[in-house]
mmCIF file of C-alpha atoms and ligand atoms in Angstrom:
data_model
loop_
_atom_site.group_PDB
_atom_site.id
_atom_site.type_symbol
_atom_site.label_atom_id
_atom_site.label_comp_id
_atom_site.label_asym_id
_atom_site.label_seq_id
_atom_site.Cartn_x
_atom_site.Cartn_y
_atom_site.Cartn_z
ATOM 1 C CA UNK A 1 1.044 4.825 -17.705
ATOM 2 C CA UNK A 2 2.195 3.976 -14.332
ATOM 3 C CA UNK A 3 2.425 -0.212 -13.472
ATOM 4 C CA UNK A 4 0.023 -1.931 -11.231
ATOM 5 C CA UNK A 5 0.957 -5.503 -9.013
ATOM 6 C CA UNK A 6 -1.690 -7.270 -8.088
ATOM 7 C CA UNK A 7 -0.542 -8.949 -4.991
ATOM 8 C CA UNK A 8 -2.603 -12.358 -4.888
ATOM 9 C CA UNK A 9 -1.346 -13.481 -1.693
ATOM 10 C CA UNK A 10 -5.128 -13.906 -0.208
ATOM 11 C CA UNK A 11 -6.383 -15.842 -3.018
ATOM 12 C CA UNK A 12 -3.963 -18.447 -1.332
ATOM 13 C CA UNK A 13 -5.270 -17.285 2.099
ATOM 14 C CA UNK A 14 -9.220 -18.566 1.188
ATOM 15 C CA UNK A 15 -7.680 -21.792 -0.497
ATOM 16 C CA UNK A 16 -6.124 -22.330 2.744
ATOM 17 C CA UNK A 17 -9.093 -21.673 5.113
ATOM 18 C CA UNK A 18 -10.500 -25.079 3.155
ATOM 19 C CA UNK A 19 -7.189 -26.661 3.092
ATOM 20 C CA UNK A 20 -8.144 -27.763 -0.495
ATOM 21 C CA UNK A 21 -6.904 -26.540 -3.592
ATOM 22 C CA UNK A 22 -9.538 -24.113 -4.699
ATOM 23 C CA UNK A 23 -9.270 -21.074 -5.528
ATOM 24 C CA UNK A 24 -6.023 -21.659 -7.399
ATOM 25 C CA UNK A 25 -3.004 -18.988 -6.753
ATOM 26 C CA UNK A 26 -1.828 -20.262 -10.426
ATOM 27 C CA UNK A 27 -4.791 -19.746 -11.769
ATOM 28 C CA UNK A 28 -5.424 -16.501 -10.468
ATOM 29 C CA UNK A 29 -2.243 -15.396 -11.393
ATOM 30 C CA UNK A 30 -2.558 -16.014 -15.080
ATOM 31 C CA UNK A 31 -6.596 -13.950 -14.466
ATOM 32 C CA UNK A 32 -4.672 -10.933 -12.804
ATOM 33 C CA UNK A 33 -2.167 -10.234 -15.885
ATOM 34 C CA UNK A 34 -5.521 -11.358 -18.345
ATOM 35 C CA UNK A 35 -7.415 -8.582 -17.134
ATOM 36 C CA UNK A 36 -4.593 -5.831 -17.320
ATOM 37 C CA UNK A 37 -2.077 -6.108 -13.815
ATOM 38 C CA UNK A 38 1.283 -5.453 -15.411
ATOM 39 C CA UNK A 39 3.019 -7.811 -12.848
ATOM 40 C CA UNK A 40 1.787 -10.440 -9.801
ATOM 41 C CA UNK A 41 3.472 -9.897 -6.405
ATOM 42 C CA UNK A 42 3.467 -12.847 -3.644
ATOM 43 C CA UNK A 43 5.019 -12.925 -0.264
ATOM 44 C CA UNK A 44 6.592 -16.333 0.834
ATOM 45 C CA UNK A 45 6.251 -15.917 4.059
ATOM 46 C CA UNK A 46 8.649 -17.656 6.903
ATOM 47 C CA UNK A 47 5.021 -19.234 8.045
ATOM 48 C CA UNK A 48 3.679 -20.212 4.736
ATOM 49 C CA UNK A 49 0.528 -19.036 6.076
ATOM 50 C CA UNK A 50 -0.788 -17.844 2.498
ATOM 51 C CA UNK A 51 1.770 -18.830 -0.400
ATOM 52 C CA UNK A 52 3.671 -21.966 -0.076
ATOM 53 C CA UNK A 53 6.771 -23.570 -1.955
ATOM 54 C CA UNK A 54 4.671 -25.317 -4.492
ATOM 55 C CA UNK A 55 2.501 -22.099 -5.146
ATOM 56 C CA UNK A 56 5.578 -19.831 -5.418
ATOM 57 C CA UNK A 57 7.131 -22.102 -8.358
ATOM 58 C CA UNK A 58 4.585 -23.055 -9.662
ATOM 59 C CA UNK A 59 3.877 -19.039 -9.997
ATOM 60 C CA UNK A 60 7.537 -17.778 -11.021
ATOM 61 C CA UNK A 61 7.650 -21.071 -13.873
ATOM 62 C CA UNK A 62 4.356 -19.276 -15.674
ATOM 63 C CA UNK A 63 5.183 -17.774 -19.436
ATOM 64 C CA UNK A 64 4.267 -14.151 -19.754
ATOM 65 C CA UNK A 65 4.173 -13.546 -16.188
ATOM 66 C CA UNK A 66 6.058 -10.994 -14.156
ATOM 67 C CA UNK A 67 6.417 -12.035 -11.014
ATOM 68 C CA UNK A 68 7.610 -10.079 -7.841
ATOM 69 C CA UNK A 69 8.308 -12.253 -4.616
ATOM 70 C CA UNK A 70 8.436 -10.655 -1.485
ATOM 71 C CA UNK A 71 11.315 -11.990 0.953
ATOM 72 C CA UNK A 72 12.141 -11.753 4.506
ATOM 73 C CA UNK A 73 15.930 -11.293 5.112
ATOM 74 C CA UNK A 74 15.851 -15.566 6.514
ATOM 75 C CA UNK A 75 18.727 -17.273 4.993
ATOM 76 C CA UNK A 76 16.360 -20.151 3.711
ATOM 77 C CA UNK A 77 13.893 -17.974 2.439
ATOM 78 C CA UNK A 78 16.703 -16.191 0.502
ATOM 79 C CA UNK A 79 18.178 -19.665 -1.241
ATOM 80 C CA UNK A 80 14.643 -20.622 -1.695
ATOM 81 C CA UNK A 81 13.909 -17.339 -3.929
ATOM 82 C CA UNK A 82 17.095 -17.691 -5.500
ATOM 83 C CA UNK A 83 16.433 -21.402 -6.316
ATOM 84 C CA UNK A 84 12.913 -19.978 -7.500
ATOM 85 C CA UNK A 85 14.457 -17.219 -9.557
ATOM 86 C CA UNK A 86 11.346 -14.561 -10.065
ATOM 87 C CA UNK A 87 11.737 -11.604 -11.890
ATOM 88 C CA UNK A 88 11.641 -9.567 -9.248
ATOM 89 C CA UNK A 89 12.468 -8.961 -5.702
ATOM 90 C CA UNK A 90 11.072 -6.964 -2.806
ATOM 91 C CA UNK A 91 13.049 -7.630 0.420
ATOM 92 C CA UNK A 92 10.130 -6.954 3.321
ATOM 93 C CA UNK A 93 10.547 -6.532 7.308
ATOM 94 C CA UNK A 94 8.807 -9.760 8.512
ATOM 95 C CA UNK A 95 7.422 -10.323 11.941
ATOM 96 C CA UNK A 96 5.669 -13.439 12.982
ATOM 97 C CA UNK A 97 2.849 -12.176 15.018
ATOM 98 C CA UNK A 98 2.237 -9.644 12.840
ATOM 99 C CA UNK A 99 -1.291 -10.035 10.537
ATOM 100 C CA UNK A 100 0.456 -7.517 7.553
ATOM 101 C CA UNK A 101 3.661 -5.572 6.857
ATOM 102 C CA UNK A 102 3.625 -3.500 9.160
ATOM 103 C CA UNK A 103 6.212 -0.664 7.884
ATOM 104 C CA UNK A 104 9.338 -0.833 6.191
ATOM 105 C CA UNK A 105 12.866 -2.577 7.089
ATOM 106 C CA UNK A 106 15.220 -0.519 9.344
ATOM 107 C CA UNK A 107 17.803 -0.250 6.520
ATOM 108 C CA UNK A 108 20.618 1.265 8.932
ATOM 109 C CA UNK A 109 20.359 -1.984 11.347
ATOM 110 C CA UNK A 110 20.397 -4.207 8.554
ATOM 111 C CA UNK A 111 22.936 -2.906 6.022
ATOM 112 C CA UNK A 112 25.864 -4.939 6.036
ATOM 113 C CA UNK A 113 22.761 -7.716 5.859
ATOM 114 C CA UNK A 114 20.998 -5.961 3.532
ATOM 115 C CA UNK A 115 24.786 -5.577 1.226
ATOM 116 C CA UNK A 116 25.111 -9.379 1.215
ATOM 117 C CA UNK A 117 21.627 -10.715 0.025
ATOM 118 C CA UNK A 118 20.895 -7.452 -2.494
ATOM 119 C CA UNK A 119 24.800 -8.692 -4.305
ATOM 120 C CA UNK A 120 22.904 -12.215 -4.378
ATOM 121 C CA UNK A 121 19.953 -11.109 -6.614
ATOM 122 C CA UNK A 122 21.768 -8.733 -8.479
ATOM 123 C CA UNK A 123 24.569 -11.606 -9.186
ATOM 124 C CA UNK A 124 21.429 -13.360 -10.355
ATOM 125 C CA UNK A 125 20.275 -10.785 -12.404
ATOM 126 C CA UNK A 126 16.913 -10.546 -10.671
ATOM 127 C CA UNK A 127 14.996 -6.444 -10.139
ATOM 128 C CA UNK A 128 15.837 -5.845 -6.320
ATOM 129 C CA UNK A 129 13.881 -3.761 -4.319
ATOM 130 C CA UNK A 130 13.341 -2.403 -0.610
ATOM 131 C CA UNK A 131 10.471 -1.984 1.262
ATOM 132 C CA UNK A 132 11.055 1.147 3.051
ATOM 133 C CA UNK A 133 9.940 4.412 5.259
ATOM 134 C CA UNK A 134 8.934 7.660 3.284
ATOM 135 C CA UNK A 135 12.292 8.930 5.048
ATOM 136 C CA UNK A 136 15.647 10.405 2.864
ATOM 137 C CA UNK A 137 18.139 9.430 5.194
ATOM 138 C CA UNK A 138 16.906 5.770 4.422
ATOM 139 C CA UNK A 139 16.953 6.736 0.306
ATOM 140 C CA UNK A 140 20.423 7.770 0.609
ATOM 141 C CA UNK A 141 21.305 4.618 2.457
ATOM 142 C CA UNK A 142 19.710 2.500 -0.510
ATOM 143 C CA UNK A 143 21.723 4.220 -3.058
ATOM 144 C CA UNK A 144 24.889 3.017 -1.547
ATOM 145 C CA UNK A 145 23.012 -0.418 -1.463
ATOM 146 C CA UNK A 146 22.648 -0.400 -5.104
ATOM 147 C CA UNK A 147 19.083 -1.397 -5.185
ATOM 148 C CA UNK A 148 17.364 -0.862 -8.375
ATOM 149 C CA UNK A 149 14.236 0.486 -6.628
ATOM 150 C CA UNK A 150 12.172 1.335 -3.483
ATOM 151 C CA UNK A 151 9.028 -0.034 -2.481
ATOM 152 C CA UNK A 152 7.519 2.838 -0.142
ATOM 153 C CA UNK A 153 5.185 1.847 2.620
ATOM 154 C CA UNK A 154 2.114 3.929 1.955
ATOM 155 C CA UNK A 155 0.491 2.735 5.268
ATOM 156 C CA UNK A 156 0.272 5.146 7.034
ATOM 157 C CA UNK A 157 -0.718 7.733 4.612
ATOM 158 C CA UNK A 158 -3.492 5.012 3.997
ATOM 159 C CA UNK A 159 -4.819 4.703 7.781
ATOM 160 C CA UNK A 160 -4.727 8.864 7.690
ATOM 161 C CA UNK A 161 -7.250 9.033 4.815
ATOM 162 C CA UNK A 162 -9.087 6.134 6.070
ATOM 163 C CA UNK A 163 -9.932 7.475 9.918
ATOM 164 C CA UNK A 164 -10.084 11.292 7.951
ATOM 165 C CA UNK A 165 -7.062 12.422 9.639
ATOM 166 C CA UNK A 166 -4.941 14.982 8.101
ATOM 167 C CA UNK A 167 -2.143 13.173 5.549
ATOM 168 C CA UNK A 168 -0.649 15.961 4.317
ATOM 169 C CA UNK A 169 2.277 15.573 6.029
ATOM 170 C CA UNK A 170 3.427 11.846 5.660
ATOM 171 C CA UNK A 171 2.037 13.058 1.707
ATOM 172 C CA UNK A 172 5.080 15.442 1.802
ATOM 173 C CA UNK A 173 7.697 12.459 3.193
ATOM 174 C CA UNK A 174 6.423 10.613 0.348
ATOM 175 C CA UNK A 175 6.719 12.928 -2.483
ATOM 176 C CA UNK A 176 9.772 14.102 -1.287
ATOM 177 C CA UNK A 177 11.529 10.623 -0.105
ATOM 178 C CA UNK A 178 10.379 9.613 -4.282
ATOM 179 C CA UNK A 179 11.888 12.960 -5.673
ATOM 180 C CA UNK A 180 14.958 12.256 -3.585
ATOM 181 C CA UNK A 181 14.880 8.270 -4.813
ATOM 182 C CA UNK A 182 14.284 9.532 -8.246
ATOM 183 C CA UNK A 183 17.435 11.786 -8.528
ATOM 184 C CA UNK A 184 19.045 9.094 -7.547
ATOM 185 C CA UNK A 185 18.206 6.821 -10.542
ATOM 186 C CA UNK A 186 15.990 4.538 -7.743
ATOM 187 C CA UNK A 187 13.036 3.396 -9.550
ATOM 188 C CA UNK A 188 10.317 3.931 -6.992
ATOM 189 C CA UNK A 189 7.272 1.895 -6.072
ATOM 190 C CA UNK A 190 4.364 2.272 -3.501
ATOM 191 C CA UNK A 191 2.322 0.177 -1.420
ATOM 192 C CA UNK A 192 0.767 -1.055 1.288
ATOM 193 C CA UNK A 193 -2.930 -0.362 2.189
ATOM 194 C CA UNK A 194 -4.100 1.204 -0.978
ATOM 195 C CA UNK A 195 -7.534 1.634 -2.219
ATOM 196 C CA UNK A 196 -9.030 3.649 -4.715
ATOM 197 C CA UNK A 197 -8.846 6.910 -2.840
ATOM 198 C CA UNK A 198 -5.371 6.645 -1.923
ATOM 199 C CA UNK A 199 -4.087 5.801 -5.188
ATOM 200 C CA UNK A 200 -5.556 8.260 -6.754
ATOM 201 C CA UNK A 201 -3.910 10.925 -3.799
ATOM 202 C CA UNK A 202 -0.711 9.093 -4.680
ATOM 203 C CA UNK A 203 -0.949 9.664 -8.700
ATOM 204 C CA UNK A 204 0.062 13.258 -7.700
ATOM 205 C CA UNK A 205 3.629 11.936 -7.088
ATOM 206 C CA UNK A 206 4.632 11.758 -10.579
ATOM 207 C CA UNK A 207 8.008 9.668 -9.849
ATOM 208 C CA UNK A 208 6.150 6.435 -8.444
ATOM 209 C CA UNK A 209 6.051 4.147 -10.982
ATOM 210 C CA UNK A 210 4.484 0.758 -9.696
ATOM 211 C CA UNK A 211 1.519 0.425 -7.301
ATOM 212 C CA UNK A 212 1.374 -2.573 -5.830
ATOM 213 C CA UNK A 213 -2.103 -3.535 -4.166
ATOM 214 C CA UNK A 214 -3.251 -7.142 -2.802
ATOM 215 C CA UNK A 215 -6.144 -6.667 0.092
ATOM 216 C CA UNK A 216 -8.299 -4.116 -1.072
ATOM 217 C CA UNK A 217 -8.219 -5.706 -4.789
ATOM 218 C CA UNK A 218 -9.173 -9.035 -3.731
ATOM 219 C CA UNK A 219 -11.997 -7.848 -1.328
ATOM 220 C CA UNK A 220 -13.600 -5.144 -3.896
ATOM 221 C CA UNK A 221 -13.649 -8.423 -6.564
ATOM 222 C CA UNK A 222 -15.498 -10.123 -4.143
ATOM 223 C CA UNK A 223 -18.592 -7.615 -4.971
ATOM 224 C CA UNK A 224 -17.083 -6.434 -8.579
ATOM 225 C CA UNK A 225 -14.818 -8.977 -9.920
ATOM 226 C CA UNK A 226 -11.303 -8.699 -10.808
ATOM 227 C CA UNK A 227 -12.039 -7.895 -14.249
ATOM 228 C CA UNK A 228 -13.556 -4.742 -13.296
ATOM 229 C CA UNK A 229 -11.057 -3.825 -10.051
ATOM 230 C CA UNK A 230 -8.371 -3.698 -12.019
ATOM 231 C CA UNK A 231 -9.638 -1.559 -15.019
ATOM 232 C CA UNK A 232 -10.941 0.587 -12.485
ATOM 233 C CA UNK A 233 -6.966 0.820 -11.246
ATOM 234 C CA UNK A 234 -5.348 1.103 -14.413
ATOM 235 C CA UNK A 235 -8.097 4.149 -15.029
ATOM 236 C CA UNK A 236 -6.656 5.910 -11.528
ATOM 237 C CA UNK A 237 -2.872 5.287 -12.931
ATOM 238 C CA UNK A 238 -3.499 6.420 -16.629
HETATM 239 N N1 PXP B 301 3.737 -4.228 -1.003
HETATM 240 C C1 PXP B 301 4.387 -4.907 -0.025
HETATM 241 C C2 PXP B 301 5.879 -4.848 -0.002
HETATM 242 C C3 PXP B 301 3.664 -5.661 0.932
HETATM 243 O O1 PXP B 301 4.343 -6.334 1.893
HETATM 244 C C4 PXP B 301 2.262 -5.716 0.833
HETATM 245 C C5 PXP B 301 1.480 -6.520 1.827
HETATM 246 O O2 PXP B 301 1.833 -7.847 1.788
HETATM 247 C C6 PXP B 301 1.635 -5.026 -0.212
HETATM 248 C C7 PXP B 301 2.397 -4.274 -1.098
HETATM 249 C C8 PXP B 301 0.157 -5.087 -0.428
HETATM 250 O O3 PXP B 301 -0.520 -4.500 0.647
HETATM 251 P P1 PXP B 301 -2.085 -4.553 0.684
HETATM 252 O O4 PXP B 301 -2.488 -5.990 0.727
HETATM 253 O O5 PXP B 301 -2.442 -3.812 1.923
HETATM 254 O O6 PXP B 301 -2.592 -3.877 -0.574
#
């Protein structure tokens, strides 16, 4: 059985819209693992424009919850999330103008950045990952990073299959960037853009171990409820 995050960032982003405190990122949170999500992911993002300080504590202090925080490579958002101490980490590429992640971190600018903050979590004995490219040269670069695991941006492999383009191709730099991340003894991870259709392409790729899906989740529970989104995912990744 492969894992599935629920990334809950968006519940935050409809509290905010009000500016009140419903609906509750805690309390959805404590839903998401109740109905089957093996972990929650949240980004604390350098804007706070979803998740906050409070939320992110609050979130990572819950019992029985696995909790993966996404983190820029900002010095204060790295003391913050090592003040906060989650479970796990995903270090993310973060633009401010940008609505989502757009694609993963460019691992060969950043390395002697990326050295320095990845020692820091792993001193802290916290799960490090990086959000990366389906690309091998960027695999072999996080092996001599000593990340635990890979977080591969399945975005554009998602915006192929929505428009009906062929995705055969960034399929292949997938499979082979997980093989390659695999042999390496780099736990890999996928996501970005996923819905049902794309998961279920990506269950091919027997070495990806953790899905982790926020946007399309939260707006199919809008019509379905979480209850039933996320059986319907844990189905796809049986
Ligand atoms: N994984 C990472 C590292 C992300 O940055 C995001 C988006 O915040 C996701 C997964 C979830 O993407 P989506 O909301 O498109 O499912």
């Amino acid at each position: 059985m492969k894992r599935l995050g629920v990334n809950i960032d968006h519940v935050a982003t409809l509290r905010n819209a009000r500016g009140e405190k419903h609906p509750d990122p805690i309390s959805a949170a404590l839903y998401v693992v109740k109905c089957g999500a093996d972990s929650v992911t949240i980004h604390l993002r350098e804007d706070r424009r979803h998740i906050n300080d409070k939320d992110a504590k609050r979130i990572c202090n819950l019992k029985n919850v696995l909790v993966n925080l996404e983190v820029s490579m900002n010095e204060s958002i790295i003391s913050n999330a090592l003040r906060i101490r989650p479970d796990y980490i995903c270090i993310v590429p973060e633009n401010r103008k940008e609505i989502t992640t757009e694609g993963g971190l460019n691992i060969i600018k950043n390395f002697k950045k990326l050295k320095k903050i990845i020692f820091k979590f792993k001193k802290a004995k916290i799960r490090t990952s990086l959000f990366i490219n389906p690309s091998l040269n960027d695999i072999k670069l996080c092996r001599s990073l000593g990340v635990d695991c890979v977080e591969i941006h399945t975005g554009k492999l998602s915006n192929n299959v929505k428009l009906k383009q062929k995705h055969t191709k960034e399929l292949q730099r997938i499979k082979n960037s997980s093989k390659l991340a695999n042999s390496l003894a780099i736990e890999v991870h996928a996501g970005h853009g996923l819905d049902y259709k794309t998961t279920k392409i990506l269950t091919k790729i027997k070495e990806i171990q953790e899905y982790n899906i926020g946007h399309f989740i939260i707006g199919e529970s809008v019509f379905y409820g979480l209850s039933k989104v996320i059986k319907n995912f844990k189905r796809l990744l049986k």
